[in-house]
Structures are given as structure tokens and as C-alpha cells.
mmCIF file of N, CA and C in Angstrom:
data_model
loop_
_atom_site.group_PDB
_atom_site.id
_atom_site.type_symbol
_atom_site.label_atom_id
_atom_site.label_comp_id
_atom_site.label_asym_id
_atom_site.label_seq_id
_atom_site.Cartn_x
_atom_site.Cartn_y
_atom_site.Cartn_z
ATOM 1 N N MET F 128 132.114 218.874 92.273
ATOM 2 C CA MET F 128 130.886 219.237 92.855
ATOM 3 C C MET F 128 129.804 218.211 92.495
ATOM 4 N N ARG F 129 129.889 217.755 91.354
ATOM 5 C CA ARG F 129 128.935 216.784 90.922
ATOM 6 C C ARG F 129 128.993 215.546 91.800
ATOM 7 N N TYR F 130 130.177 215.119 92.163
ATOM 8 C CA TYR F 130 130.321 213.946 93.008
ATOM 9 C C TYR F 130 129.807 214.220 94.414
ATOM 10 N N ALA F 131 129.952 215.429 94.855
ATOM 11 C CA ALA F 131 129.451 215.781 96.172
ATOM 12 C C ALA F 131 127.934 215.721 96.214
ATOM 13 N N PHE F 132 127.305 216.150 95.131
ATOM 14 C CA PHE F 132 125.849 216.105 95.066
ATOM 15 C C PHE F 132 125.347 214.664 95.047
ATOM 16 N N VAL F 133 125.990 213.807 94.351
ATOM 17 C CA VAL F 133 125.595 212.400 94.281
ATOM 18 C C VAL F 133 125.793 211.751 95.643
ATOM 19 N N ALA F 134 126.901 212.030 96.285
ATOM 20 C CA ALA F 134 127.158 211.465 97.603
ATOM 21 C C ALA F 134 126.125 211.956 98.601
ATOM 22 N N PHE F 135 125.795 213.247 98.525
ATOM 23 C CA PHE F 135 124.787 213.814 99.407
ATOM 24 C C PHE F 135 123.438 213.152 99.164
ATOM 25 N N ALA F 136 123.047 212.926 97.949
ATOM 26 C CA ALA F 136 121.776 212.297 97.607
ATOM 27 C C ALA F 136 121.732 210.858 98.119
ATOM 28 N N LEU F 137 122.824 210.157 97.998
ATOM 29 C CA LEU F 137 122.875 208.777 98.508
ATOM 30 C C LEU F 137 122.734 208.740 100.029
ATOM 31 N N LEU F 138 123.353 209.695 100.723
ATOM 32 C CA LEU F 138 123.225 209.748 102.185
ATOM 33 C C LEU F 138 121.773 210.024 102.592
ATOM 34 N N ILE F 139 121.102 210.884 101.873
ATOM 35 C CA ILE F 139 119.706 211.184 102.195
ATOM 36 C C ILE F 139 118.836 209.966 101.940
ATOM 37 N N VAL F 140 119.030 209.302 100.868
ATOM 38 C CA VAL F 140 118.241 208.109 100.548
ATOM 39 C C VAL F 140 118.499 207.028 101.589
ATOM 40 N N ALA F 141 119.749 206.853 101.984
ATOM 41 C CA ALA F 141 120.079 205.828 102.969
ATOM 42 C C ALA F 141 119.474 206.165 104.328
ATOM 43 N N ALA F 142 119.447 207.433 104.678
ATOM 44 C CA ALA F 142 118.899 207.841 105.968
ATOM 45 C C ALA F 142 117.383 207.713 105.996
ATOM 46 N N CYS F 143 116.721 207.882 104.915
ATOM 47 C CA CYS F 143 115.261 207.815 104.874
ATOM 48 C C CYS F 143 114.726 206.394 104.690
ATOM 49 N N ARG F 144 115.591 205.519 104.364
ATOM 50 C CA ARG F 144 115.138 204.149 104.113
ATOM 51 C C ARG F 144 114.683 203.502 105.417
ATOM 52 N N THR F 145 113.529 202.860 105.410
ATOM 53 C CA THR F 145 113.013 202.173 106.596
ATOM 54 C C THR F 145 113.456 200.721 106.572
ATOM 55 N N VAL F 146 113.484 200.114 107.745
ATOM 56 C CA VAL F 146 113.883 198.712 107.870
ATOM 57 C C VAL F 146 112.649 197.847 107.623
ATOM 58 N N ASP F 147 112.803 196.838 106.782
ATOM 59 C CA ASP F 147 111.699 195.918 106.511
ATOM 60 C C ASP F 147 111.464 195.034 107.732
ATOM 61 N N PRO F 148 110.193 194.703 108.020
ATOM 62 C CA PRO F 148 109.928 193.787 109.139
ATOM 63 C C PRO F 148 110.433 192.392 108.791
ATOM 64 N N PRO F 149 110.666 191.556 109.815
ATOM 65 C CA PRO F 149 111.136 190.195 109.524
ATOM 66 C C PRO F 149 110.082 189.454 108.701
ATOM 67 N N PHE F 150 110.523 188.515 107.915
ATOM 68 C CA PHE F 150 109.652 187.765 107.021
ATOM 69 C C PHE F 150 108.857 186.741 107.822
ATOM 70 N N ASP F 151 107.533 186.841 107.780
ATOM 71 C CA ASP F 151 106.656 185.842 108.386
ATOM 72 C C ASP F 151 106.165 184.930 107.278
ATOM 73 N N PRO F 152 106.280 183.613 107.485
ATOM 74 C CA PRO F 152 105.790 182.718 106.432
ATOM 75 C C PRO F 152 104.273 182.820 106.337
ATOM 76 N N PRO F 153 103.725 182.601 105.171
ATOM 77 C CA PRO F 153 102.270 182.690 105.016
ATOM 78 C C PRO F 153 101.586 181.549 105.769
ATOM 79 N N PRO F 154 100.338 181.740 106.206
ATOM 80 C CA PRO F 154 99.640 180.661 106.918
ATOM 81 C C PRO F 154 99.430 179.484 105.981
ATOM 82 N N PRO F 155 99.330 178.259 106.542
ATOM 83 C CA PRO F 155 99.133 177.082 105.693
ATOM 84 C C PRO F 155 97.795 177.176 104.965
ATOM 85 N N LEU F 156 97.790 176.650 103.791
ATOM 86 C CA LEU F 156 96.579 176.666 102.981
ATOM 87 C C LEU F 156 95.618 175.586 103.465
ATOM 88 N N ALA F 157 94.332 175.854 103.313
ATOM 89 C CA ALA F 157 93.317 174.850 103.658
ATOM 90 C C ALA F 157 93.411 173.716 102.648
ATOM 91 N N PRO F 158 93.086 172.491 103.072
ATOM 92 C CA PRO F 158 93.157 171.376 102.129
ATOM 93 C C PRO F 158 92.187 171.604 100.969
ATOM 94 N N ARG F 159 92.610 171.156 99.852
ATOM 95 C CA ARG F 159 91.802 171.329 98.647
ATOM 96 C C ARG F 159 90.619 170.383 98.692
ATOM 97 N N VAL F 160 89.438 170.894 98.419
ATOM 98 C CA VAL F 160 88.227 170.092 98.407
ATOM 99 C C VAL F 160 87.947 169.684 96.973
ATOM 100 N N ASP F 161 87.740 168.391 96.789
ATOM 101 C CA ASP F 161 87.453 167.868 95.460
ATOM 102 C C ASP F 161 85.964 168.046 95.190
ATOM 103 N N PRO F 162 85.603 168.853 94.210
ATOM 104 C CA PRO F 162 84.180 169.101 93.961
ATOM 105 C C PRO F 162 83.496 167.994 93.169
ATOM 106 N N SER F 163 84.196 166.905 92.873
ATOM 107 C CA SER F 163 83.564 165.854 92.078
ATOM 108 C C SER F 163 82.451 165.184 92.879
ATOM 109 N N PRO F 164 81.384 164.715 92.215
ATOM 110 C CA PRO F 164 80.264 164.086 92.927
ATOM 111 C C PRO F 164 80.670 162.820 93.661
ATOM 112 N N ALA F 165 81.690 162.123 93.198
ATOM 113 C CA ALA F 165 82.105 160.887 93.864
ATOM 114 C C ALA F 165 82.744 161.177 95.218
ATOM 115 N N ALA F 166 83.314 162.375 95.376
ATOM 116 C CA ALA F 166 83.999 162.699 96.623
ATOM 117 C C ALA F 166 83.051 163.176 97.708
ATOM 118 N N THR F 167 81.870 163.629 97.379
ATOM 119 C CA THR F 167 80.937 164.119 98.387
ATOM 120 C C THR F 167 79.932 163.038 98.734
ATOM 121 N N PRO F 168 79.675 162.802 100.030
ATOM 122 C CA PRO F 168 78.694 161.779 100.404
ATOM 123 C C PRO F 168 77.289 162.259 100.078
ATOM 124 N N PRO F 169 76.373 161.327 99.853
ATOM 125 C CA PRO F 169 74.994 161.738 99.599
ATOM 126 C C PRO F 169 74.415 162.441 100.815
ATOM 127 N N ALA F 170 73.433 163.261 100.582
ATOM 128 C CA ALA F 170 72.830 164.048 101.665
ATOM 129 C C ALA F 170 72.222 163.155 102.734
ATOM 130 N N ALA F 171 71.760 161.962 102.369
ATOM 131 C CA ALA F 171 71.156 161.059 103.349
ATOM 132 C C ALA F 171 72.192 160.505 104.315
ATOM 133 N N ALA F 172 73.459 160.455 103.880
ATOM 134 C CA ALA F 172 74.509 159.905 104.740
ATOM 135 C C ALA F 172 74.983 160.900 105.782
ATOM 136 N N ILE F 173 74.686 162.165 105.586
ATOM 137 C CA ILE F 173 75.117 163.185 106.547
ATOM 138 C C ILE F 173 74.045 163.310 107.624
ATOM 139 N N PRO F 174 74.409 162.994 108.894
ATOM 140 C CA PRO F 174 73.398 163.085 109.956
ATOM 141 C C PRO F 174 73.050 164.535 110.240
ATOM 142 N N PRO F 175 71.813 164.788 110.591
ATOM 143 C CA PRO F 175 71.429 166.157 110.934
ATOM 144 C C PRO F 175 72.092 166.554 112.247
ATOM 145 N N PRO F 176 72.304 167.834 112.468
ATOM 146 C CA PRO F 176 72.911 168.263 113.729
ATOM 147 C C PRO F 176 71.985 167.932 114.906
ATOM 148 N N ALA F 177 72.604 167.561 116.011
ATOM 149 C CA ALA F 177 71.827 167.205 117.197
ATOM 150 C C ALA F 177 71.188 168.452 117.786
ATOM 151 N N ALA F 178 69.928 168.326 118.128
ATOM 152 C CA ALA F 178 69.215 169.455 118.736
ATOM 153 C C ALA F 178 69.570 169.510 120.219
ATOM 154 N N ALA F 179 69.806 170.691 120.700
ATOM 155 C CA ALA F 179 70.108 170.872 122.119
ATOM 156 C C ALA F 179 68.824 170.717 122.919
ATOM 157 N N PRO F 180 68.874 169.940 124.016
ATOM 158 C CA PRO F 180 67.658 169.779 124.819
ATOM 159 C C PRO F 180 67.277 171.101 125.470
ATOM 160 N N SER F 181 66.019 171.411 125.416
ATOM 161 C CA SER F 181 65.572 172.667 126.015
ATOM 162 C C SER F 181 65.286 172.518 127.504
ATOM 163 N N VAL F 182 64.934 171.320 127.921
ATOM 164 C CA VAL F 182 64.644 171.069 129.326
ATOM 165 C C VAL F 182 65.599 169.978 129.799
ATOM 166 N N PRO F 183 66.302 170.182 130.916
ATOM 167 C CA PRO F 183 67.215 169.140 131.378
ATOM 168 C C PRO F 183 66.447 167.884 131.765
ATOM 169 N N ALA F 184 67.085 166.755 131.525
ATOM 170 C CA ALA F 184 66.478 165.470 131.865
ATOM 171 C C ALA F 184 66.368 165.356 133.386
ATOM 172 N N PRO F 185 65.309 164.734 133.878
ATOM 173 C CA PRO F 185 65.182 164.588 135.339
ATOM 174 C C PRO F 185 66.271 163.663 135.871
ATOM 175 N N ALA F 186 66.713 163.950 137.059
ATOM 176 C CA ALA F 186 67.741 163.127 137.688
ATOM 177 C C ALA F 186 67.173 161.755 137.998
ATOM 178 N N THR F 187 67.994 160.740 137.785
ATOM 179 C CA THR F 187 67.538 159.387 138.083
ATOM 180 C C THR F 187 67.527 159.210 139.594
ATOM 181 N N PRO F 188 66.482 158.600 140.119
ATOM 182 C CA PRO F 188 66.425 158.415 141.563
ATOM 183 C C PRO F 188 67.478 157.406 142.010
ATOM 184 N N ALA F 189 67.919 157.564 143.231
ATOM 185 C CA ALA F 189 68.897 156.635 143.786
ATOM 186 C C ALA F 189 68.240 155.270 143.931
ATOM 187 N N PRO F 190 68.995 154.207 143.624
ATOM 188 C CA PRO F 190 68.395 152.885 143.740
ATOM 189 C C PRO F 190 68.034 152.583 145.188
ATOM 190 N N ALA F 191 66.894 151.964 145.357
ATOM 191 C CA ALA F 191 66.448 151.606 146.703
ATOM 192 C C ALA F 191 67.347 150.491 147.238
ATOM 193 N N PRO F 192 67.705 150.548 148.513
ATOM 194 C CA PRO F 192 68.542 149.483 149.057
ATOM 195 C C PRO F 192 67.795 148.159 149.027
ATOM 196 N N GLU F 193 68.561 147.103 148.833
ATOM 197 C CA GLU F 193 67.956 145.785 148.782
ATOM 198 C C GLU F 193 67.333 145.440 150.134
ATOM 199 N N ALA F 194 66.287 144.644 150.058
ATOM 200 C CA ALA F 194 65.657 144.185 151.292
ATOM 201 C C ALA F 194 66.613 143.230 152.004
ATOM 202 N N VAL F 195 66.660 143.337 153.305
ATOM 203 C CA VAL F 195 67.537 142.489 154.098
ATOM 204 C C VAL F 195 66.716 141.317 154.616
ATOM 205 N N SER F 196 67.163 140.141 154.304
ATOM 206 C CA SER F 196 66.476 138.928 154.734
ATOM 207 C C SER F 196 67.053 138.461 156.067
ATOM 208 N N PHE F 197 66.182 138.052 156.978
ATOM 209 C CA PHE F 197 66.661 137.558 158.263
ATOM 210 C C PHE F 197 67.474 136.284 158.064
ATOM 211 N N GLU F 198 66.937 135.351 157.276
ATOM 212 C CA GLU F 198 67.610 134.065 157.086
ATOM 213 C C GLU F 198 68.930 134.210 156.339
ATOM 214 N N ALA F 199 68.972 135.088 155.318
ATOM 215 C CA ALA F 199 70.173 135.194 154.489
ATOM 216 C C ALA F 199 71.221 136.148 155.053
ATOM 217 N N SER F 200 70.806 137.184 155.770
ATOM 218 C CA SER F 200 71.771 138.202 156.213
ATOM 219 C C SER F 200 71.910 138.309 157.724
ATOM 220 N N VAL F 201 70.781 138.437 158.421
ATOM 221 C CA VAL F 201 70.832 138.724 159.862
ATOM 222 C C VAL F 201 71.213 137.488 160.674
ATOM 223 N N LYS F 202 70.604 136.366 160.400
ATOM 224 C CA LYS F 202 70.873 135.154 161.187
ATOM 225 C C LYS F 202 72.350 134.734 161.102
ATOM 226 N N PRO F 203 72.968 134.707 159.893
ATOM 227 C CA PRO F 203 74.400 134.373 159.854
ATOM 228 C C PRO F 203 75.268 135.413 160.575
ATOM 229 N N LEU F 204 74.885 136.683 160.488
ATOM 230 C CA LEU F 204 75.625 137.736 161.186
ATOM 231 C C LEU F 204 75.573 137.507 162.701
ATOM 232 N N LEU F 205 74.394 137.224 163.214
ATOM 233 C CA LEU F 205 74.258 136.984 164.659
ATOM 234 C C LEU F 205 74.959 135.699 165.072
ATOM 235 N N ALA F 206 74.916 134.671 164.236
ATOM 236 C CA ALA F 206 75.613 133.427 164.565
ATOM 237 C C ALA F 206 77.123 133.678 164.641
ATOM 238 N N ARG F 207 77.627 134.555 163.785
ATOM 239 C CA ARG F 207 79.062 134.853 163.778
ATOM 240 C C ARG F 207 79.462 135.720 164.980
ATOM 241 N N THR F 208 78.607 136.675 165.360
ATOM 242 C CA THR F 208 79.005 137.624 166.405
ATOM 243 C C THR F 208 78.472 137.279 167.797
ATOM 244 N N CYS F 209 77.401 136.515 167.885
ATOM 245 C CA CYS F 209 76.779 136.255 169.191
ATOM 246 C C CYS F 209 76.977 134.813 169.669
ATOM 247 N N THR F 210 77.870 134.102 169.004
ATOM 248 C CA THR F 210 78.202 132.745 169.433
ATOM 249 C C THR F 210 79.198 132.861 170.579
ATOM 250 N N PRO F 211 79.134 132.097 171.571
ATOM 251 C CA PRO F 211 78.396 130.867 171.804
ATOM 252 C C PRO F 211 77.139 131.030 172.644
ATOM 253 N N CYS F 212 76.799 132.239 173.038
ATOM 254 C CA CYS F 212 75.719 132.416 174.018
ATOM 255 C C CYS F 212 74.306 132.285 173.458
ATOM 256 N N HIS F 213 73.995 132.892 172.290
ATOM 257 C CA HIS F 213 72.617 132.991 171.813
ATOM 258 C C HIS F 213 72.283 132.002 170.693
ATOM 259 N N VAL F 214 73.058 130.976 170.537
ATOM 260 C CA VAL F 214 72.792 129.932 169.536
ATOM 261 C C VAL F 214 72.395 128.658 170.275
ATOM 262 N N PRO F 215 71.775 127.713 169.583
ATOM 263 C CA PRO F 215 71.369 126.477 170.279
ATOM 264 C C PRO F 215 72.530 125.867 171.060
ATOM 265 N N GLY F 216 72.258 125.557 172.334
ATOM 266 C CA GLY F 216 73.272 125.008 173.223
ATOM 267 C C GLY F 216 73.997 126.068 174.035
ATOM 268 N N GLY F 217 73.801 127.345 173.718
ATOM 269 C CA GLY F 217 74.467 128.433 174.436
ATOM 270 C C GLY F 217 73.766 128.734 175.746
ATOM 271 N N ARG F 218 74.452 129.398 176.666
ATOM 272 C CA ARG F 218 73.879 129.637 177.992
ATOM 273 C C ARG F 218 72.748 130.658 177.973
ATOM 274 N N MET F 219 72.627 131.528 176.956
ATOM 275 C CA MET F 219 71.535 132.508 176.872
ATOM 276 C C MET F 219 70.448 132.092 175.883
ATOM 277 N N TYR F 220 70.616 130.945 175.257
ATOM 278 C CA TYR F 220 69.692 130.554 174.197
ATOM 279 C C TYR F 220 68.265 130.353 174.719
ATOM 280 N N GLU F 221 68.116 129.808 175.908
ATOM 281 C CA GLU F 221 66.767 129.554 176.450
ATOM 282 C C GLU F 221 66.004 130.859 176.674
ATOM 283 N N ARG F 222 66.685 131.930 177.122
ATOM 284 C CA ARG F 222 66.009 133.203 177.378
ATOM 285 C C ARG F 222 65.936 134.091 176.143
ATOM 286 N N MET F 223 66.978 134.092 175.294
ATOM 287 C CA MET F 223 67.014 134.936 174.091
ATOM 288 C C MET F 223 67.618 134.172 172.919
ATOM 289 N N PRO F 224 66.799 133.369 172.250
ATOM 290 C CA PRO F 224 67.308 132.640 171.090
ATOM 291 C C PRO F 224 67.383 133.569 169.868
ATOM 292 N N PHE F 225 68.576 133.784 169.388
ATOM 293 C CA PHE F 225 68.765 134.707 168.271
ATOM 294 C C PHE F 225 68.552 134.046 166.918
ATOM 295 N N ASP F 226 68.019 132.851 166.879
ATOM 296 C CA ASP F 226 67.660 132.267 165.596
ATOM 297 C C ASP F 226 66.182 132.503 165.279
ATOM 298 N N ARG F 227 65.504 133.281 166.137
ATOM 299 C CA ARG F 227 64.097 133.639 165.904
ATOM 300 C C ARG F 227 64.016 135.154 165.703
ATOM 301 N N PRO F 228 63.495 135.607 164.549
ATOM 302 C CA PRO F 228 63.502 137.040 164.240
ATOM 303 C C PRO F 228 62.723 137.890 165.234
ATOM 304 N N GLU F 229 61.624 137.385 165.773
ATOM 305 C CA GLU F 229 60.836 138.196 166.708
ATOM 306 C C GLU F 229 61.594 138.480 168.003
ATOM 307 N N VAL F 230 62.464 137.560 168.430
ATOM 308 C CA VAL F 230 63.268 137.768 169.634
ATOM 309 C C VAL F 230 64.325 138.853 169.370
ATOM 310 N N VAL F 231 64.972 138.781 168.222
ATOM 311 C CA VAL F 231 65.997 139.776 167.879
ATOM 312 C C VAL F 231 65.349 141.155 167.762
ATOM 313 N N PHE F 232 64.195 141.226 167.107
ATOM 314 C CA PHE F 232 63.511 142.503 166.944
ATOM 315 C C PHE F 232 63.074 143.079 168.292
ATOM 316 N N ALA F 233 62.652 142.230 169.220
ATOM 317 C CA ALA F 233 62.222 142.690 170.540
ATOM 318 C C ALA F 233 63.387 143.256 171.354
ATOM 319 N N HIS F 234 64.617 142.865 171.038
ATOM 320 C CA HIS F 234 65.795 143.320 171.789
ATOM 321 C C HIS F 234 66.739 144.132 170.897
ATOM 322 N N LYS F 235 66.175 144.899 169.982
ATOM 323 C CA LYS F 235 67.007 145.587 168.983
ATOM 324 C C LYS F 235 67.996 146.578 169.590
ATOM 325 N N GLU F 236 67.613 147.314 170.634
ATOM 326 C CA GLU F 236 68.537 148.287 171.234
ATOM 327 C C GLU F 236 69.773 147.593 171.806
ATOM 328 N N GLY F 237 69.584 146.510 172.520
ATOM 329 C CA GLY F 237 70.713 145.769 173.100
ATOM 330 C C GLY F 237 71.577 145.126 172.022
ATOM 331 N N VAL F 238 70.939 144.606 170.976
ATOM 332 C CA VAL F 238 71.701 143.970 169.895
ATOM 333 C C VAL F 238 72.557 145.023 169.193
ATOM 334 N N LEU F 239 71.961 146.183 168.867
ATOM 335 C CA LEU F 239 72.718 147.235 168.197
ATOM 336 C C LEU F 239 73.856 147.765 169.072
ATOM 337 N N ARG F 240 73.616 147.859 170.373
ATOM 338 C CA ARG F 240 74.634 148.373 171.287
ATOM 339 C C ARG F 240 75.863 147.455 171.312
ATOM 340 N N ARG F 241 75.653 146.164 171.125
ATOM 341 C CA ARG F 241 76.766 145.217 171.185
ATOM 342 C C ARG F 241 77.470 145.003 169.837
ATOM 343 N N MET F 242 76.903 145.554 168.775
ATOM 344 C CA MET F 242 77.525 145.418 167.446
ATOM 345 C C MET F 242 78.678 146.408 167.335
ATOM 346 N N LYS F 243 79.882 145.921 167.199
ATOM 347 C CA LYS F 243 81.066 146.783 167.111
ATOM 348 C C LYS F 243 81.413 147.116 165.660
ATOM 349 N N ASN F 244 81.141 146.222 164.737
ATOM 350 C CA ASN F 244 81.458 146.439 163.326
ATOM 351 C C ASN F 244 80.387 147.330 162.695
ATOM 352 N N PRO F 245 80.763 148.477 162.105
ATOM 353 C CA PRO F 245 79.760 149.384 161.522
ATOM 354 C C PRO F 245 78.971 148.752 160.372
ATOM 355 N N ASP F 246 79.601 147.863 159.590
ATOM 356 C CA ASP F 246 78.880 147.202 158.496
ATOM 357 C C ASP F 246 77.799 146.275 159.042
ATOM 358 N N ASP F 247 78.134 145.524 160.099
ATOM 359 C CA ASP F 247 77.146 144.641 160.718
ATOM 360 C C ASP F 247 75.999 145.457 161.320
ATOM 361 N N ARG F 248 76.357 146.572 161.962
ATOM 362 C CA ARG F 248 75.340 147.441 162.565
ATOM 363 C C ARG F 248 74.408 147.994 161.486
ATOM 364 N N GLN F 249 74.952 148.360 160.330
ATOM 365 C CA GLN F 249 74.144 148.907 159.249
ATOM 366 C C GLN F 249 73.169 147.855 158.707
ATOM 367 N N VAL F 250 73.616 146.618 158.574
ATOM 368 C CA VAL F 250 72.725 145.552 158.100
ATOM 369 C C VAL F 250 71.568 145.377 159.077
ATOM 370 N N LEU F 251 71.880 145.362 160.363
ATOM 371 C CA LEU F 251 70.815 145.207 161.368
ATOM 372 C C LEU F 251 69.867 146.404 161.371
ATOM 373 N N GLN F 252 70.398 147.613 161.250
ATOM 374 C CA GLN F 252 69.538 148.797 161.225
ATOM 375 C C GLN F 252 68.609 148.772 160.020
ATOM 376 N N ARG F 253 69.115 148.353 158.870
ATOM 377 C CA ARG F 253 68.255 148.254 157.685
ATOM 378 C C ARG F 253 67.168 147.208 157.895
ATOM 379 N N TRP F 254 67.528 146.070 158.507
ATOM 380 C CA TRP F 254 66.528 145.027 158.756
ATOM 381 C C TRP F 254 65.479 145.516 159.756
ATOM 382 N N PHE F 255 65.920 146.183 160.835
ATOM 383 C CA PHE F 255 64.958 146.721 161.805
ATOM 384 C C PHE F 255 64.025 147.737 161.150
ATOM 385 N N ALA F 256 64.569 148.598 160.282
ATOM 386 C CA ALA F 256 63.745 149.625 159.623
ATOM 387 C C ALA F 256 62.707 148.997 158.703
ATOM 388 N N GLN F 257 63.082 147.956 157.984
ATOM 389 C CA GLN F 257 62.108 147.333 157.089
ATOM 390 C C GLN F 257 61.095 146.491 157.857
ATOM 391 N N GLU F 258 61.464 145.952 159.004
ATOM 392 C CA GLU F 258 60.507 145.177 159.808
ATOM 393 C C GLU F 258 59.514 146.088 160.500
ATOM 394 N N LYS F 259 59.932 147.317 160.804
ATOM 395 C CA LYS F 259 59.049 148.273 161.477
ATOM 396 C C LYS F 259 57.916 148.676 160.549
ATOM 397 N N SER F 260 58.210 148.804 159.241
ATOM 398 C CA SER F 260 57.179 149.281 158.311
ATOM 399 C C SER F 260 56.270 148.203 157.806
#
């Protein structure tokens, strides 16, 4: 009977025993800080925290387009695209000489209509706009 009681007690203990959770390793330790004065920088070497701006900086204005020069930009463009008619010796030069800015400006609608390249058209439009003002 004594053995039966011991066996019974062991069964009860075994049945009541809970399962341990799996072992989780401990989190890594923080690096050790050396409190010696040589290890800490002087207070002057530590920059103060940056202050957050309270008002946003104004947006920078877009750069103004460069002025278009007739001699440097428009005249070579017209010589390249309107040759052989509107240059000296051309059949239209006597009536519409495109080496004179006032003639080109007086016929701006026709000149723009004949410009097929969008970059060339933009240069002429900028020149016409600045000459108007």
C-alpha cells in the first residue's frame, strides 16, 4: 500500500507540472560607458541641438531667363533656317533682309509660322517678348 501511495503522489505531481516556456536569450547589454574625464569630450566640443525653424524659409524665385541677343542668338538662327532667300544675295533679301532686327520684328507672325523646330521658335518668342517691353 505504501508503494501505491507513492506512485499515486508521483502521478499527481507529474500531472500538475506545467511546461516551461522556451528559453529566450537576454537582450544585449548596452556598451559600457567609461566615466573617466579623459573619455568624455569637453562641453564646448559638444554642439548644441539644432533649433527647429518656426517659419518656413521663403521659396527661391525661379531664375529669370537670359536675355536673347539678336546678334548672338536670333541672327545665326535665321541664317541657318532662312537661307538662301533672306540673307545677302538671296532673292527675298531686298524686300525682307533678316539681318536687320527691325525687319524681323515687323514680320514676327510670318517668321514664327515658318519655324518648325520648337527650340528655334522658343528663342524667337523670347526675343520678341523682350523687344516688345
